[in-house]
Coordinates of C-alpha atoms (C1' of nucleotides) in Angstrom, one line a residue:
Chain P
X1009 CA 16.1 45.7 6.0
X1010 CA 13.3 43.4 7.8
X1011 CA 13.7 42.2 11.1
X1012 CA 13.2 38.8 10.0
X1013 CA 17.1 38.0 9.9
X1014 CA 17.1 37.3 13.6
X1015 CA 13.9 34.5 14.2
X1016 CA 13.4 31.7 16.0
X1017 CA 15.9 29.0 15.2
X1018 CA 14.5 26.3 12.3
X1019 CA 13.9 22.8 13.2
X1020 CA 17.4 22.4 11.0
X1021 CA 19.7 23.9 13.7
X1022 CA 18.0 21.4 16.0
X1023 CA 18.8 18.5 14.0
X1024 CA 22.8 20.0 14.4
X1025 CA 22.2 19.6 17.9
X1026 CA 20.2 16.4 18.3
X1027 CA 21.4 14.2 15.5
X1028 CA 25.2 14.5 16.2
X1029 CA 24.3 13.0 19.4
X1030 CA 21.3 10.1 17.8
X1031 CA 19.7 10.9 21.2
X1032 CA 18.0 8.1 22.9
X1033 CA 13.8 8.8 23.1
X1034 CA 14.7 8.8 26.9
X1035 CA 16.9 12.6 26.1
X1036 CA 14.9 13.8 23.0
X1037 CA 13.5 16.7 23.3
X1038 CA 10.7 15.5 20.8
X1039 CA 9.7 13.2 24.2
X1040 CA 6.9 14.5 24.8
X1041 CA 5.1 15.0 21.0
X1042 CA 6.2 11.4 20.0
X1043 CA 5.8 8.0 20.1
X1044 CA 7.2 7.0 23.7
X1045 CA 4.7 9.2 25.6
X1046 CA 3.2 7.2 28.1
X1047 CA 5.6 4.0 27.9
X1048 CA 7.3 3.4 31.1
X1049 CA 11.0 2.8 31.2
X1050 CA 11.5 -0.8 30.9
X1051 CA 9.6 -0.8 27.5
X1052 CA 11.2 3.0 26.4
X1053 CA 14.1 1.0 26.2
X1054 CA 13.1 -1.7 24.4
X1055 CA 11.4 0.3 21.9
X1056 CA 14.5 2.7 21.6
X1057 CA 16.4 -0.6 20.6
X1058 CA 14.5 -1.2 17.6
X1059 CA 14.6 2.5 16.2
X1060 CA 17.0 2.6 13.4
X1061 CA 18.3 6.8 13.6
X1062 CA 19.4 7.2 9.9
X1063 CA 21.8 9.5 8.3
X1064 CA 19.9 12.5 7.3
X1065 CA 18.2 13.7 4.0
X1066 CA 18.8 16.7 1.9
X1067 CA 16.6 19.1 0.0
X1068 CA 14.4 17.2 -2.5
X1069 CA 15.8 14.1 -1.8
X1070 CA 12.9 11.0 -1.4
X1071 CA 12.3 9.5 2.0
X1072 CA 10.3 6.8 -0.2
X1073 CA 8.0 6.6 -2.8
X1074 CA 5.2 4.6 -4.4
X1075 CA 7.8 2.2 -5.7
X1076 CA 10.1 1.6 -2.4
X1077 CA 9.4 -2.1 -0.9
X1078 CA 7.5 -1.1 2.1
X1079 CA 9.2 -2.2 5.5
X1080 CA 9.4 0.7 7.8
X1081 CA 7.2 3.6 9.3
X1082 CA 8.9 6.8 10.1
X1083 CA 8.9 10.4 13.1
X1084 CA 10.7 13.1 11.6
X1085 CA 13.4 13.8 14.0
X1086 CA 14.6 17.5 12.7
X1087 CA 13.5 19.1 9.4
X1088 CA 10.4 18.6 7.2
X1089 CA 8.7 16.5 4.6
X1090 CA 6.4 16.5 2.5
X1091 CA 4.1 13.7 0.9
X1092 CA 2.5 14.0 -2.5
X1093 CA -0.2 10.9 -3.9
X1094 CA 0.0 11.0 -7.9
X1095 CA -2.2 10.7 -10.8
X1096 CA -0.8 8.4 -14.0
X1097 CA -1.2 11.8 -15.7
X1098 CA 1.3 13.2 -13.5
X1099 CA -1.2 15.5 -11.9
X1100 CA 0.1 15.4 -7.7
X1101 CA -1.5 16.6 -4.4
X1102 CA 0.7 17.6 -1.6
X1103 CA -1.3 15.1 0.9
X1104 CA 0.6 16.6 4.0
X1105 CA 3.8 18.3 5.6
X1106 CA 5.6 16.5 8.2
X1107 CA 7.6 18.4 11.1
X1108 CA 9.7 16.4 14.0
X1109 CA 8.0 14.2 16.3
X1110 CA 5.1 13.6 13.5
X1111 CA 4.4 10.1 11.8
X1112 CA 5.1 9.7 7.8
X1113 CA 4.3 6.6 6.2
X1114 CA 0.9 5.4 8.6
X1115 CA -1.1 5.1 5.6
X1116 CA 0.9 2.0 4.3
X1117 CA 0.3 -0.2 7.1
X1118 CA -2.7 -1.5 5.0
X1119 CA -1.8 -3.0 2.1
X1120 CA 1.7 -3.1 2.9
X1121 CA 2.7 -1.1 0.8
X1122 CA 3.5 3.1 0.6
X1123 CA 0.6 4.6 -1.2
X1124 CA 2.6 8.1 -1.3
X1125 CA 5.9 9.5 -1.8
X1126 CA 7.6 11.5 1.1
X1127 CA 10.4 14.1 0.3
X1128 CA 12.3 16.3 2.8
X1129 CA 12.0 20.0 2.1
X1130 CA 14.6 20.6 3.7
X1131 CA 18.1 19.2 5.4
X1132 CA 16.4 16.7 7.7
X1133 CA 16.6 13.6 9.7
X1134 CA 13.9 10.8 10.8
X1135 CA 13.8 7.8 13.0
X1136 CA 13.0 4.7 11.1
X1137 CA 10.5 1.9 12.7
X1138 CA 10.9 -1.6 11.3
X1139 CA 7.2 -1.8 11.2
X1140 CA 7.5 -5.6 11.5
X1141 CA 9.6 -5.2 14.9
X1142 CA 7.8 -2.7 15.7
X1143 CA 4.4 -5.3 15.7
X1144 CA 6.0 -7.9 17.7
X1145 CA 7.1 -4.8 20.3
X1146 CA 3.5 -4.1 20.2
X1147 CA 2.3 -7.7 21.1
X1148 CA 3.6 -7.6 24.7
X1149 CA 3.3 -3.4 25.2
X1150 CA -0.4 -2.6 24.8
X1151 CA 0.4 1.0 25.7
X1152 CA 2.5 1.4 22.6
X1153 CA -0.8 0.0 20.8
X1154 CA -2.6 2.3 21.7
X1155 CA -0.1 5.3 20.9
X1156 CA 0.0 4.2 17.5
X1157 CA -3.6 3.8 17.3
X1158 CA -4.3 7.4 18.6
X1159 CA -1.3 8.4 15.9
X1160 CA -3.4 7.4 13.2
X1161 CA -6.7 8.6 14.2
X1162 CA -4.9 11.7 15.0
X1163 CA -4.1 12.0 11.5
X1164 CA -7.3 10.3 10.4
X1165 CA -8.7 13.8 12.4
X1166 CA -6.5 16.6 10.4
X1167 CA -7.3 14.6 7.3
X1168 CA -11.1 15.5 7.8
X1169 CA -9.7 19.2 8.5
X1170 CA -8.1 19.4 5.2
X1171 CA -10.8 17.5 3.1
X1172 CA -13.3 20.2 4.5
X1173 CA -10.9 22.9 3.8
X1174 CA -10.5 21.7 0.2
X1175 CA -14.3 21.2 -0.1
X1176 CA -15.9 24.4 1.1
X1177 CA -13.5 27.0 1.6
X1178 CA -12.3 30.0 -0.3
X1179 CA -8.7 30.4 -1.2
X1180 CA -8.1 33.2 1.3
X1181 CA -9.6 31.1 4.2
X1182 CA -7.4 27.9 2.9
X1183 CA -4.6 29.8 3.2
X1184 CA -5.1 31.6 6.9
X1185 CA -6.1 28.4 7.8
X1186 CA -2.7 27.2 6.5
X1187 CA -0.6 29.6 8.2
X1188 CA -2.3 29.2 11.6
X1189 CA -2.0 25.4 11.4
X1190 CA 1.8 25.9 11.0
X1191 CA 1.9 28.4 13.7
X1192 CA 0.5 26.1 15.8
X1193 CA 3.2 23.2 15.3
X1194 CA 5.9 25.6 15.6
X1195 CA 4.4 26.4 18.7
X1196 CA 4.1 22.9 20.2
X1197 CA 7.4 22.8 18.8
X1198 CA 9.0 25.4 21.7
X1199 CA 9.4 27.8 18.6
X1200 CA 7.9 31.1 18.1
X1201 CA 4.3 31.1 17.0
X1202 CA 4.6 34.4 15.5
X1203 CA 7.8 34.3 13.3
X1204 CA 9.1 31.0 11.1
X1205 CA 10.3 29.8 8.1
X1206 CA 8.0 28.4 5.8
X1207 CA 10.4 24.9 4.6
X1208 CA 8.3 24.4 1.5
X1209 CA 7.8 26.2 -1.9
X1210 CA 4.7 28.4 -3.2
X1211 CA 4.2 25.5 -4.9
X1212 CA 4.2 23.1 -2.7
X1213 CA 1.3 25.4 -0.7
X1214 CA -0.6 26.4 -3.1
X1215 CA -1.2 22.4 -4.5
X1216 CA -1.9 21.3 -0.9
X1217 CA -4.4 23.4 -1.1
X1218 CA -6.2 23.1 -4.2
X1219 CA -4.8 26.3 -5.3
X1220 CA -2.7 27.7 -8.5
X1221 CA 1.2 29.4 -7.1
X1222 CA -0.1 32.9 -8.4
X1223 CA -3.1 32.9 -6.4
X1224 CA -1.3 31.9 -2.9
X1225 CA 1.2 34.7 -4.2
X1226 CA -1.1 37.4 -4.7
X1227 CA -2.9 36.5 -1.3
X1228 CA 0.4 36.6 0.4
X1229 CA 1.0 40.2 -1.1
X1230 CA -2.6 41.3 -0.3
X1231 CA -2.3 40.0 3.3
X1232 CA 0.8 41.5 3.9
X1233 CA -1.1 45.0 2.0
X1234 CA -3.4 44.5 4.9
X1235 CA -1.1 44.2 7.8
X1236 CA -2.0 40.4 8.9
X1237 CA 1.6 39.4 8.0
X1238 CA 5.1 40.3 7.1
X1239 CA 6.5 38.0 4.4
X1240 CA 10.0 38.0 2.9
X1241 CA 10.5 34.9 0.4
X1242 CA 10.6 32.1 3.4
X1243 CA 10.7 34.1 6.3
X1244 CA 6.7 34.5 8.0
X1245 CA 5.9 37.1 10.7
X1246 CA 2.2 36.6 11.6
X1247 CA 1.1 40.5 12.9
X1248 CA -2.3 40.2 13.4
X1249 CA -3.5 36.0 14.8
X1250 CA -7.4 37.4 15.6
X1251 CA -8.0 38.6 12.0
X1252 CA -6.2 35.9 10.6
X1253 CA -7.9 33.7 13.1
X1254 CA -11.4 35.5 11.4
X1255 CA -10.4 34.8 8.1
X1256 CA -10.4 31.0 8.4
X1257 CA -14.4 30.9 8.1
Chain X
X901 CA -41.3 2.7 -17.3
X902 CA -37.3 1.3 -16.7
X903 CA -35.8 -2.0 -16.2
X904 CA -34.9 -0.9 -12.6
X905 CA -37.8 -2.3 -11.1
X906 CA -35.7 -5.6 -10.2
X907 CA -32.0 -4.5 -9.2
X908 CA -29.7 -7.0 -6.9
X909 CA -31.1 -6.6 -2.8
X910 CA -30.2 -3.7 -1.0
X911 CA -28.1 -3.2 2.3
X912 CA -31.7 -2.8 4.1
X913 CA -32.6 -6.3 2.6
X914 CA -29.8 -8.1 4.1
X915 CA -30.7 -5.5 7.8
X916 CA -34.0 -8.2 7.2
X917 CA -32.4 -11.1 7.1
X918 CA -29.3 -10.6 9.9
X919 CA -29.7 -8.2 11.9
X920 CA -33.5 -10.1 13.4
X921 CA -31.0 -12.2 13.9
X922 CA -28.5 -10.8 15.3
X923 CA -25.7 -13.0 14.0
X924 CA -22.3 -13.9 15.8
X925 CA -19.7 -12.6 14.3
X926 CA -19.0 -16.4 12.9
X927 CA -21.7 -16.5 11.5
X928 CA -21.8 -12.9 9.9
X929 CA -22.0 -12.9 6.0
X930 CA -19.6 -9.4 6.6
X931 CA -16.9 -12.0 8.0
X932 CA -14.5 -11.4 5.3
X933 CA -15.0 -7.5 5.5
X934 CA -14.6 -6.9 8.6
X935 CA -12.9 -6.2 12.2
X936 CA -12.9 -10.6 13.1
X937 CA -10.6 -11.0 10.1
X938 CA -7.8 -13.5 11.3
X939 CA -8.9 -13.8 14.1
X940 CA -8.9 -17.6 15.8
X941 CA -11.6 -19.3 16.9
X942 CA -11.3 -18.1 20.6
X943 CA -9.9 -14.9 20.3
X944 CA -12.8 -14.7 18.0
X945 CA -15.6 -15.5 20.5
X946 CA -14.4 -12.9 23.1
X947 CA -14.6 -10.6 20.8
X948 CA -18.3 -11.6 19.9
X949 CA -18.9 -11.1 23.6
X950 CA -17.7 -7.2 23.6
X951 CA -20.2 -6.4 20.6
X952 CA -23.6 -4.3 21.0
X953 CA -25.8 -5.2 18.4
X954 CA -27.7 -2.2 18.6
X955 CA -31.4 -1.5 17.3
X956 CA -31.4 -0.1 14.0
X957 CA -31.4 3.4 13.0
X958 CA -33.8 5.3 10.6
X959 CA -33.5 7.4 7.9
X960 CA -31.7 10.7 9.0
X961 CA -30.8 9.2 12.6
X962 CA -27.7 10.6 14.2
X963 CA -25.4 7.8 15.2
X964 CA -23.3 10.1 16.6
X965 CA -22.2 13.8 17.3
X966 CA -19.9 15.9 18.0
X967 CA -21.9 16.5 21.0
X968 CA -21.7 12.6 21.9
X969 CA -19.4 11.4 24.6
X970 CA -17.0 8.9 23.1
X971 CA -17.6 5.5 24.6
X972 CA -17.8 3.5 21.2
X973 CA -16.6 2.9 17.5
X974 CA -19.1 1.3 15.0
X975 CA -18.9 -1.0 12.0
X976 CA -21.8 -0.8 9.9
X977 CA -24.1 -3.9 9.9
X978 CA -26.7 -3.4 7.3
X979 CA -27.9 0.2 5.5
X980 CA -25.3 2.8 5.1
X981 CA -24.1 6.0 6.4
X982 CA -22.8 9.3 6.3
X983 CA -20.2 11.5 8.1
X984 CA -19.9 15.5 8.2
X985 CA -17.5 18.2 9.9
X986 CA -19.3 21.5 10.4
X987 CA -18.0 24.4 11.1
X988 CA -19.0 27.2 13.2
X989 CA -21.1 29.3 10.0
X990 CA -22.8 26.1 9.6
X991 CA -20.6 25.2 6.5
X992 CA -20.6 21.7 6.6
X993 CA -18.6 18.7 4.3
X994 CA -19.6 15.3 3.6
X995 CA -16.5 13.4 5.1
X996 CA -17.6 9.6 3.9
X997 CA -20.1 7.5 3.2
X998 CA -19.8 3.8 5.2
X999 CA -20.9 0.9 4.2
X1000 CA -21.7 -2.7 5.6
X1001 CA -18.3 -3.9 7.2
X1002 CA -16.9 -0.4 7.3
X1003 CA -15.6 0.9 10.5
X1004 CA -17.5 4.7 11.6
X1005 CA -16.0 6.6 14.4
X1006 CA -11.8 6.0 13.9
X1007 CA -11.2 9.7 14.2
X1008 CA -12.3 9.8 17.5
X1009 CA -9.5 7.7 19.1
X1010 CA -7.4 10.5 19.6
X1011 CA -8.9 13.1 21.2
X1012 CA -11.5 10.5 23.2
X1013 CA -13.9 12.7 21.4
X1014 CA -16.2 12.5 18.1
X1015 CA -14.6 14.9 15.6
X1016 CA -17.4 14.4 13.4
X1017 CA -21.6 14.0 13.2
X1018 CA -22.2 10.4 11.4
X1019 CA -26.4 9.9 10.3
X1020 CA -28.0 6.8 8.8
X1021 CA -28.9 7.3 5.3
X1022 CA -31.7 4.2 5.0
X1023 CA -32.5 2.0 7.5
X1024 CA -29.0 0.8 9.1
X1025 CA -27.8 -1.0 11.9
X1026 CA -24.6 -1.4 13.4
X1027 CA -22.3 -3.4 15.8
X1028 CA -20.9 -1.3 18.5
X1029 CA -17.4 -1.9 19.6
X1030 CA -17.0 -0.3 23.4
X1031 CA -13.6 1.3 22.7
X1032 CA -12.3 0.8 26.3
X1033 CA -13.3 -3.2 26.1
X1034 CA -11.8 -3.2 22.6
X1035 CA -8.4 -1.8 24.3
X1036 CA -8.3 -4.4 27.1
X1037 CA -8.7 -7.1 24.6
X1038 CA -6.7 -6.4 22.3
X1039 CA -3.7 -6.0 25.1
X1040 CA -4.0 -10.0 25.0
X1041 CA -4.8 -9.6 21.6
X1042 CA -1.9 -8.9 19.2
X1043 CA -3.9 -9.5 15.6
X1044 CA -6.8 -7.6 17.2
X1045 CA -4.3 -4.8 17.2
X1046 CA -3.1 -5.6 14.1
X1047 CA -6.6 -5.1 12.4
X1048 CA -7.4 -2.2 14.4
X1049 CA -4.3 -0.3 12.7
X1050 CA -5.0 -1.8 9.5
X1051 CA -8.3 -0.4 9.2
X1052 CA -7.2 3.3 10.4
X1053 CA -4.4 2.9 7.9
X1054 CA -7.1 2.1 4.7
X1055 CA -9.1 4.6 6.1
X1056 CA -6.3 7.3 5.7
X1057 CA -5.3 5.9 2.4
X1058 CA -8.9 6.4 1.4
X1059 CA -8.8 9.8 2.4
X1060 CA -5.5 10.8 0.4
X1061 CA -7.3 10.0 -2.3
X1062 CA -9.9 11.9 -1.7
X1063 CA -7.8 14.9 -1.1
X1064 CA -6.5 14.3 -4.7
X1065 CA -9.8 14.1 -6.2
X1066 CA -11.3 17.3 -3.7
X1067 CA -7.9 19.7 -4.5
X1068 CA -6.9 18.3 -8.4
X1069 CA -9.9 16.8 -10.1
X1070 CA -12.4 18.8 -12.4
X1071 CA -16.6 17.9 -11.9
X1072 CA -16.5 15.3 -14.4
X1073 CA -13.6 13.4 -12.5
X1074 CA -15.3 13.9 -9.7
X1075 CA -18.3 12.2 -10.1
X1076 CA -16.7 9.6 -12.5
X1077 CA -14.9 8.7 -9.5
X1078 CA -17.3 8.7 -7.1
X1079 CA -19.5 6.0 -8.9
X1080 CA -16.8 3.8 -9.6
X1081 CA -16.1 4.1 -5.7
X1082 CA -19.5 3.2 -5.3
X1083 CA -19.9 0.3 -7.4
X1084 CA -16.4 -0.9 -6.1
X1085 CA -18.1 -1.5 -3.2
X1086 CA -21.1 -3.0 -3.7
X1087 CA -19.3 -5.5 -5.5
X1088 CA -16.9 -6.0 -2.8
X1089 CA -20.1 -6.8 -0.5
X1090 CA -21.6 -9.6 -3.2
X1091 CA -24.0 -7.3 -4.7
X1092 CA -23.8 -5.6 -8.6
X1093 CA -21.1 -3.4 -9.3
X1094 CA -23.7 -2.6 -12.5
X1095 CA -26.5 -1.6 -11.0
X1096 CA -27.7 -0.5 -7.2
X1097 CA -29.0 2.3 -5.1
X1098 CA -28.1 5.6 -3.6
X1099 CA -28.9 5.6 -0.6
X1100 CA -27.7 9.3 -0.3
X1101 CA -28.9 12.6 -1.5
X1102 CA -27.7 14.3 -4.9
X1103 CA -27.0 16.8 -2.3
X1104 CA -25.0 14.7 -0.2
X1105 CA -23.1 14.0 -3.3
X1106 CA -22.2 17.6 -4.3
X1107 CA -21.3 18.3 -0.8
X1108 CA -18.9 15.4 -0.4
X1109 CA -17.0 16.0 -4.1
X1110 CA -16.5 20.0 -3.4
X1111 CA -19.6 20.4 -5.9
X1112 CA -22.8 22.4 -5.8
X1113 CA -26.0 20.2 -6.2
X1114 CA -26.6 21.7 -9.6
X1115 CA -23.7 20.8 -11.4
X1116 CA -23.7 16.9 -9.8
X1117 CA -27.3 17.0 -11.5
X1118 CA -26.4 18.6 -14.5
X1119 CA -23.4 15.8 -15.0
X1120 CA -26.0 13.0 -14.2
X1121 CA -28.3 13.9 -17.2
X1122 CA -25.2 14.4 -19.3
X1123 CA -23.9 11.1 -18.2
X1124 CA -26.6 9.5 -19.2
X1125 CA -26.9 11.7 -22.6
X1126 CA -24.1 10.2 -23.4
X1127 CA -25.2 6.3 -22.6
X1128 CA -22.3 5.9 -19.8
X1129 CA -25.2 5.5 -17.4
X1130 CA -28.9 4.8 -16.7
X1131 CA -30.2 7.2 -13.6
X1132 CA -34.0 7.3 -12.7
X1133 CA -34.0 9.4 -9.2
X1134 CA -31.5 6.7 -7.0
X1135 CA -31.3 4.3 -9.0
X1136 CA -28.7 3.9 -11.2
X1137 CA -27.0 1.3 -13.8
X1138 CA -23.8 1.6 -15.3
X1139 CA -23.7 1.0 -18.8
X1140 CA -20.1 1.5 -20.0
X1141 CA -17.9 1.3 -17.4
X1142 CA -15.0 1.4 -19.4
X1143 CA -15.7 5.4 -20.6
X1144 CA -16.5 5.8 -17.4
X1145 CA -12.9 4.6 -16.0
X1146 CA -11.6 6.9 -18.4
X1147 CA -12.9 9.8 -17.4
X1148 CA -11.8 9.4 -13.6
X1149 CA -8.4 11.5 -14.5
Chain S
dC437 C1' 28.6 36.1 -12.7
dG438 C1' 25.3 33.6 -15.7
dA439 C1' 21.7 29.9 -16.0
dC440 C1' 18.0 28.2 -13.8
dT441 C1' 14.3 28.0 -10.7
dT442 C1' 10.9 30.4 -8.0
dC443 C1' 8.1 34.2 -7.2
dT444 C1' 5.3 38.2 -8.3
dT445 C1' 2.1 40.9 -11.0
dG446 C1' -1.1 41.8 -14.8
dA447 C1' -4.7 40.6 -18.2
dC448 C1' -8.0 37.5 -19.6
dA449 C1' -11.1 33.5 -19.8
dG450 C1' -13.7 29.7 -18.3
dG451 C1' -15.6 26.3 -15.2
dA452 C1' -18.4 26.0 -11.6
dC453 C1' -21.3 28.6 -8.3
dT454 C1' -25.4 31.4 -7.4
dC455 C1' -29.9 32.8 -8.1
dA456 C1' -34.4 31.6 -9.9
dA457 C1' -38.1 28.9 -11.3
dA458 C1' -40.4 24.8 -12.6
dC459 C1' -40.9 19.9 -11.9
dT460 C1' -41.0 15.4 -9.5
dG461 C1' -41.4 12.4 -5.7
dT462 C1' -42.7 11.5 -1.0
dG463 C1' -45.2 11.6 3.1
dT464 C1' -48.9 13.2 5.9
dG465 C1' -53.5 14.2 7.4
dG466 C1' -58.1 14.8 6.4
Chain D
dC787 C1' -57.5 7.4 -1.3
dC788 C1' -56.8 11.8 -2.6
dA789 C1' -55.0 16.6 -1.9
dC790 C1' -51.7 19.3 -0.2
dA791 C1' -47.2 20.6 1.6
dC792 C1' -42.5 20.1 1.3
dA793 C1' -38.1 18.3 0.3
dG794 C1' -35.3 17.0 -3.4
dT795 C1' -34.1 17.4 -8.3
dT796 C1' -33.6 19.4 -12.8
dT797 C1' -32.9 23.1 -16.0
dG798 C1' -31.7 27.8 -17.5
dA799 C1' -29.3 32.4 -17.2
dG800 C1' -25.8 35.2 -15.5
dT801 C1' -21.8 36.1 -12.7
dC802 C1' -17.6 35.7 -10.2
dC803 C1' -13.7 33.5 -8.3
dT804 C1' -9.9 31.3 -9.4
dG805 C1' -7.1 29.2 -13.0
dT806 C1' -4.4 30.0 -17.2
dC807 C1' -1.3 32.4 -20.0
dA808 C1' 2.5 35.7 -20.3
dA809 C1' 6.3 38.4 -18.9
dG810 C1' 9.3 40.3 -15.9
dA811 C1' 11.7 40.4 -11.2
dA812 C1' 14.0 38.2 -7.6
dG813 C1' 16.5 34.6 -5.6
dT814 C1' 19.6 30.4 -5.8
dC815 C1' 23.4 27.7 -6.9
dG816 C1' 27.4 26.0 -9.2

DNA sequence: CGACTTCTTGACAGGACTCAAACTGTGTGG
DNA sequence: CCACACAGTTTGAGTCCTGTCAAGAAGTCG
């Protein structure tokens, strides 16, 4: 028996909590990693007006996709996603994994339009931005400018991450790096950096890193052969962060 | 002795003509390309007034590094160049290559810090936009903003693709795609999508598609084996571009 | 409890990398 | 203006990492 029954509790028991109550951005826990940081009460309130908090997704089911009209941007409020871009030949890259108080969606803005398809992993909920209410909020509240402005370039950054990652390293340091990058949101999260539940599939890793499902497996095996980790389907427990940390190149 | 002798201009031609002139943004061939975009008459003259028009930069010039306090984003004037992420081992990956009318820097935003090392690849100049005068206007300035986020949002749309092509795409793909990029763009700035110059490296090539230097070589002489294109060191002509669409994947 | 999906493990093959060497172009200094 | 040095490019040979194929085990869900 592992001792991975008893972890940290998923993002999904949060969304129990928080999205029974739709929260106001002025009582979300998320405060601090999201949008609002920074806006001072008057406009928090305005801009909590215009969020729409939706019902929540299950497993597999589409946020949007290539083909929805485009009209909103979206923060994960409990759960995760995932977004894939796809090839006509039905080749698809995992572009990124979403966890709360992250953006989805930013890279529609131009050209209006989603370029990607976002799908929750798991049961989940999000907060949806009419993107067009959310311009006009914008016009009179530079500060909420320039949050979304360092959103994007935030994710402009971990883009540059991953394409270096998928350019120049080897599988084993694509997948350390993986795991620590995780870690880390769990982390900023309030959850345990050291035990988690991975929401997405072997698949779903292994293409977001430019890998096939048997090699991510048989690293997984090896590095739990070596002590770094304890791994259990889902359930993660990092045992060693400075070799892992070594392995990322 | 080839037919390349007399392609369309290059970037550094039109550095000649504009940039000893230092045109106002009204009067900037780039207009259509770039930042000023919708902007009205007014709003468009204050802008005008926040731009550097910096000297240009040579060959293999740092525009910035990650070493390089943030004061200032860029949009490329005339010439072109090239961004990296390095990491510690000296590994590094060829994040873009900018063009006239392109925006360098966007990544920095968040963070107030350069993430990545950008270098001229020709002669090059560019317009500097001081970030904090950039955030002061466009607080009076909602289609500023509006442009701003539109041009982080292509840029991260850009980079999906790229992590398509870097994590799903074999050589040929690669490099199929890459010159279609190219030549997109040249186009897109009034010049031949049929013929132009590289400004970068065959290295810089390999490095940015996930590639070796040997293999981007050995496509380019197959390539042209195989009359989809005429390459004589950087310059290059496309000669089916139909075949060559085809083999993008 | 069965049908299905996901995951693991093994054997094998192949595309792209590495190493090596020759060739070409470029720029510099005498 | 030429000779030399050096960086960049091309081409060949050999190897290895990672993908592919295959089969079985484990997990999931109705």
């Amino acid at each position: 028996m592992t001792q991975l029954g008893n972890v940290t509790p998923l993002f999904q028991d949060l969304a129990k909590v928080e999205h029974e109550h739709n929260l106001a951005c002025q009582e979300c826990s998320l405060y601090r990693l999201c949008l609002p940081l920074g806006l001072h009460n008057n406009d928090l309130i305005q801009l909590d007006k215009i969020i729409k908090r939706s019902q929540s997704y299950s497993r597999g089911q589409p946020l949007f996709s290539t083909q929805t009209p485009f009209n909103s941007i979206y923060v994960v409020r409990s759960g995760s996603f995932k977004t894939t871009v796809s090839a006509v030949d039905g080749r698809e890259q995992v572009t990124g994994f979403y966890f709360p108080g992250e953006f989805v969606g930013l890279d529609a803005i131009y050209e209006q339009a989603y370029r990607s398809n976002a799908k929750a992993l798991e049961s989940s909920s999000v907060c949806e931005l009419p993107f067009d209410m959310l311009q006009e909020l914008g016009a009179n509240m530079p500060q909420l400018q320039v949050q979304m402005m360092s959103r994007l370039s935030k994710e402009l950054s971990g883009d540059k991450s991953l394409m270096f990652l998928l350019g120049k390293k080897t599988a084993e340091e694509k997948l350390a790096t993986f795991l620590l990058s995780i870690s880390r949101r769990f982390q900023d999260r309030g959850f345990s950096a050291r035990e988690f539940q991975l929401s997405m599939s072997r698949g779903d890793i292994a293409n977001h890193l430019g890998l096939a499902v048997e090699t991510v497996s048989r690293l997984f095996s090896r590095f739990q052969d070596e002590g770094l980790i304890d791994i259990h389907n889902k359930s993660i427990s990092i045992r060693d962060v400075e070799k892992l940390k070594a392995l990322c190149g």
